[in-house]
Amino acid sequence: MAKIIQNHKDCIGCGTCVILCPKFWEISDDGKAILKGAVKKENGDLELEIDEIGCNKDTEDACPVKVIKIE
Ligand code: SF4
């Protein structure tokens, strides 16, 4: 089990995560990426628990502003 966390507020909407891992990421109406099916926390972060990290590992490394964390 893994948890993906995105600091949505600080996303710059570059689209890298969407290109690398479109199964999990898409650009939302606010121009920033969202994690499909994620829960929005009180601080604005998006969180999603998944069985397999899969392509999300690449997104954590590639995000230019490091707003994606995998625990
Ligand atoms: S790679 Fe990072 S900054 Fe770029 S859209 Fe995804 S979460 Fe936002």
mmCIF file with all atom_site columns, C-alpha atoms and ligand atoms in Angstrom:
data_model
loop_
_atom_site.group_PDB
_atom_site.id
_atom_site.type_symbol
_atom_site.label_atom_id
_atom_site.label_alt_id
_atom_site.label_comp_id
_atom_site.label_asym_id
_atom_site.label_entity_id
_atom_site.label_seq_id
_atom_site.pdbx_PDB_ins_code
_atom_site.Cartn_x
_atom_site.Cartn_y
_atom_site.Cartn_z
_atom_site.occupancy
_atom_site.B_iso_or_equiv
_atom_site.pdbx_formal_charge
_atom_site.auth_seq_id
_atom_site.auth_comp_id
_atom_site.auth_asym_id
_atom_site.auth_atom_id
_atom_site.pdbx_PDB_model_num
ATOM   1  C  CA  . MET A 1 1  ? 0.000   0.000  0.000   1.00 0.00 ? 1  MET A CA  1
ATOM   2  C  CA  . ALA A 1 2  ? 1.256   3.483  -0.832  1.00 0.00 ? 2  ALA A CA  1
ATOM   3  C  CA  . LYS A 1 3  ? 0.000   6.998  -0.414  1.00 0.00 ? 3  LYS A CA  1
ATOM   4  C  CA  . ILE A 1 4  ? 0.411   9.696  -3.039  1.00 0.00 ? 4  ILE A CA  1
ATOM   5  C  CA  . ILE A 1 5  ? 0.215   13.252 -1.792  1.00 0.00 ? 5  ILE A CA  1
ATOM   6  C  CA  . GLN A 1 6  ? 0.113   16.371 -3.934  1.00 0.00 ? 6  GLN A CA  1
ATOM   7  C  CA  . ASN A 1 7  ? 0.554   19.870 -2.601  1.00 0.00 ? 7  ASN A CA  1
ATOM   8  C  CA  . HIS A 1 8  ? -2.057  21.091 -5.042  1.00 0.00 ? 8  HIS A CA  1
ATOM   9  C  CA  . LYS A 1 9  ? -1.691  24.763 -4.118  1.00 0.00 ? 9  LYS A CA  1
ATOM   10 C  CA  . ASP A 1 10 ? 1.930   24.908 -5.271  1.00 0.00 ? 10 ASP A CA  1
ATOM   11 C  CA  . CYS A 1 11 ? 1.454   22.940 -8.514  1.00 0.00 ? 11 CYS A CA  1
ATOM   12 C  CA  . ILE A 1 12 ? 2.459   25.082 -11.502 1.00 0.00 ? 12 ILE A CA  1
ATOM   13 C  CA  . GLY A 1 13 ? 0.407   23.093 -14.003 1.00 0.00 ? 13 GLY A CA  1
ATOM   14 C  CA  . CYS A 1 14 ? 3.378   22.074 -16.150 1.00 0.00 ? 14 CYS A CA  1
ATOM   15 C  CA  . GLY A 1 15 ? 1.648   18.817 -17.139 1.00 0.00 ? 15 GLY A CA  1
ATOM   16 C  CA  . THR A 1 16 ? 4.647   16.555 -16.638 1.00 0.00 ? 16 THR A CA  1
ATOM   17 C  CA  . CYS A 1 17 ? 2.786   14.212 -14.299 1.00 0.00 ? 17 CYS A CA  1
ATOM   18 C  CA  . VAL A 1 18 ? -0.102  13.955 -16.770 1.00 0.00 ? 18 VAL A CA  1
ATOM   19 C  CA  . ILE A 1 19 ? 2.257   12.983 -19.590 1.00 0.00 ? 19 ILE A CA  1
ATOM   20 C  CA  . LEU A 1 20 ? 4.124   10.435 -17.466 1.00 0.00 ? 20 LEU A CA  1
ATOM   21 C  CA  . CYS A 1 21 ? 1.146   8.926  -15.668 1.00 0.00 ? 21 CYS A CA  1
ATOM   22 C  CA  . PRO A 1 22 ? -2.189  9.799  -17.312 1.00 0.00 ? 22 PRO A CA  1
ATOM   23 C  CA  . LYS A 1 23 ? -3.971  6.964  -15.545 1.00 0.00 ? 23 LYS A CA  1
ATOM   24 C  CA  . PHE A 1 24 ? -3.658  8.914  -12.296 1.00 0.00 ? 24 PHE A CA  1
ATOM   25 C  CA  . TRP A 1 25 ? -3.217  12.573 -13.252 1.00 0.00 ? 25 TRP A CA  1
ATOM   26 C  CA  . GLU A 1 26 ? -5.142  15.145 -15.242 1.00 0.00 ? 26 GLU A CA  1
ATOM   27 C  CA  . ILE A 1 27 ? -5.221  18.917 -15.550 1.00 0.00 ? 27 ILE A CA  1
ATOM   28 C  CA  . SER A 1 28 ? -8.229  20.402 -13.787 1.00 0.00 ? 28 SER A CA  1
ATOM   29 C  CA  . ASP A 1 29 ? -10.235 23.547 -14.448 1.00 0.00 ? 29 ASP A CA  1
ATOM   30 C  CA  . ASP A 1 30 ? -7.910  25.633 -12.287 1.00 0.00 ? 30 ASP A CA  1
ATOM   31 C  CA  . GLY A 1 31 ? -5.012  24.806 -14.628 1.00 0.00 ? 31 GLY A CA  1
ATOM   32 C  CA  . LYS A 1 32 ? -3.268  22.608 -12.068 1.00 0.00 ? 32 LYS A CA  1
ATOM   33 C  CA  . ALA A 1 33 ? -2.898  18.852 -12.002 1.00 0.00 ? 33 ALA A CA  1
ATOM   34 C  CA  . ILE A 1 34 ? -5.201  16.722 -9.912  1.00 0.00 ? 34 ILE A CA  1
ATOM   35 C  CA  . LEU A 1 35 ? -4.842  13.176 -8.736  1.00 0.00 ? 35 LEU A CA  1
ATOM   36 C  CA  . LYS A 1 36 ? -7.867  11.269 -9.996  1.00 0.00 ? 36 LYS A CA  1
ATOM   37 C  CA  . GLY A 1 37 ? -10.046 9.946  -7.190  1.00 0.00 ? 37 GLY A CA  1
ATOM   38 C  CA  . ALA A 1 38 ? -8.010  11.630 -4.463  1.00 0.00 ? 38 ALA A CA  1
ATOM   39 C  CA  . VAL A 1 39 ? -9.359  13.001 -1.205  1.00 0.00 ? 39 VAL A CA  1
ATOM   40 C  CA  . LYS A 1 40 ? -8.843  16.708 -0.546  1.00 0.00 ? 40 LYS A CA  1
ATOM   41 C  CA  . LYS A 1 41 ? -7.395  17.353 2.891   1.00 0.00 ? 41 LYS A CA  1
ATOM   42 C  CA  . GLU A 1 42 ? -8.079  20.398 5.056   1.00 0.00 ? 42 GLU A CA  1
ATOM   43 C  CA  . ASN A 1 43 ? -4.768  21.977 4.041   1.00 0.00 ? 43 ASN A CA  1
ATOM   44 C  CA  . GLY A 1 44 ? -5.679  21.620 0.358   1.00 0.00 ? 44 GLY A CA  1
ATOM   45 C  CA  . ASP A 1 45 ? -3.387  18.666 -0.337  1.00 0.00 ? 45 ASP A CA  1
ATOM   46 C  CA  . LEU A 1 46 ? -4.751  15.797 -2.422  1.00 0.00 ? 46 LEU A CA  1
ATOM   47 C  CA  . GLU A 1 47 ? -4.191  12.272 -1.119  1.00 0.00 ? 47 GLU A CA  1
ATOM   48 C  CA  . LEU A 1 48 ? -4.761  8.899  -2.727  1.00 0.00 ? 48 LEU A CA  1
ATOM   49 C  CA  . GLU A 1 49 ? -4.027  5.456  -1.342  1.00 0.00 ? 49 GLU A CA  1
ATOM   50 C  CA  . ILE A 1 50 ? -3.108  2.832  -3.937  1.00 0.00 ? 50 ILE A CA  1
ATOM   51 C  CA  . ASP A 1 51 ? -1.812  -0.729 -3.972  1.00 0.00 ? 51 ASP A CA  1
ATOM   52 C  CA  . GLU A 1 52 ? 0.911   -0.215 -6.562  1.00 0.00 ? 52 GLU A CA  1
ATOM   53 C  CA  . ILE A 1 53 ? 2.865   3.001  -7.094  1.00 0.00 ? 53 ILE A CA  1
ATOM   54 C  CA  . GLY A 1 54 ? 3.420   2.185  -10.764 1.00 0.00 ? 54 GLY A CA  1
ATOM   55 C  CA  . CYS A 1 55 ? 4.110   5.212  -12.929 1.00 0.00 ? 55 CYS A CA  1
ATOM   56 C  CA  . ASN A 1 56 ? 3.625   7.551  -9.979  1.00 0.00 ? 56 ASN A CA  1
ATOM   57 C  CA  . LYS A 1 57 ? 7.208   6.927  -8.942  1.00 0.00 ? 57 LYS A CA  1
ATOM   58 C  CA  . ASP A 1 58 ? 8.291   8.769  -12.067 1.00 0.00 ? 58 ASP A CA  1
ATOM   59 C  CA  . THR A 1 59 ? 6.025   11.723 -11.287 1.00 0.00 ? 59 THR A CA  1
ATOM   60 C  CA  . GLU A 1 60 ? 7.576   12.277 -7.872  1.00 0.00 ? 60 GLU A CA  1
ATOM   61 C  CA  . ASP A 1 61 ? 11.039  12.483 -9.430  1.00 0.00 ? 61 ASP A CA  1
ATOM   62 C  CA  . ALA A 1 62 ? 10.001  14.546 -12.438 1.00 0.00 ? 62 ALA A CA  1
ATOM   63 C  CA  . CYS A 1 63 ? 7.791   17.209 -10.876 1.00 0.00 ? 63 CYS A CA  1
ATOM   64 C  CA  . PRO A 1 64 ? 9.842   20.415 -11.272 1.00 0.00 ? 64 PRO A CA  1
ATOM   65 C  CA  . VAL A 1 65 ? 8.507   21.994 -8.087  1.00 0.00 ? 65 VAL A CA  1
ATOM   66 C  CA  . LYS A 1 66 ? 8.509   18.786 -6.044  1.00 0.00 ? 66 LYS A CA  1
ATOM   67 C  CA  . VAL A 1 67 ? 4.892   18.935 -4.944  1.00 0.00 ? 67 VAL A CA  1
ATOM   68 C  CA  . ILE A 1 68 ? 4.332   15.177 -5.335  1.00 0.00 ? 68 ILE A CA  1
ATOM   69 C  CA  . LYS A 1 69 ? 5.295   12.904 -2.458  1.00 0.00 ? 69 LYS A CA  1
ATOM   70 C  CA  . ILE A 1 70 ? 4.948   9.145  -2.204  1.00 0.00 ? 70 ILE A CA  1
ATOM   71 C  CA  . GLU A 1 71 ? 4.907   7.502  1.214   1.00 0.00 ? 71 GLU A CA  1
HETATM 72 S  S1  . SF4 B 2 .  ? 4.490   17.713 -12.480 1.00 0.00 ? 1  SF4 B S1  1
HETATM 73 FE FE1 . SF4 B 2 .  ? 4.170   18.819 -10.546 1.00 0.00 ? 1  SF4 B FE1 1
HETATM 74 S  S2  . SF4 B 2 .  ? 3.976   20.975 -11.111 1.00 0.00 ? 1  SF4 B S2  1
HETATM 75 FE FE2 . SF4 B 2 .  ? 3.738   19.780 -12.979 1.00 0.00 ? 1  SF4 B FE2 1
HETATM 76 S  S3  . SF4 B 2 .  ? 1.515   19.545 -13.194 1.00 0.00 ? 1  SF4 B S3  1
HETATM 77 FE FE3 . SF4 B 2 .  ? 2.276   17.738 -12.104 1.00 0.00 ? 1  SF4 B FE3 1
HETATM 78 S  S4  . SF4 B 2 .  ? 2.082   18.224 -9.909  1.00 0.00 ? 1  SF4 B S4  1
HETATM 79 FE FE4 . SF4 B 2 .  ? 1.916   20.154 -11.061 1.00 0.00 ? 1  SF4 B FE4 1
#
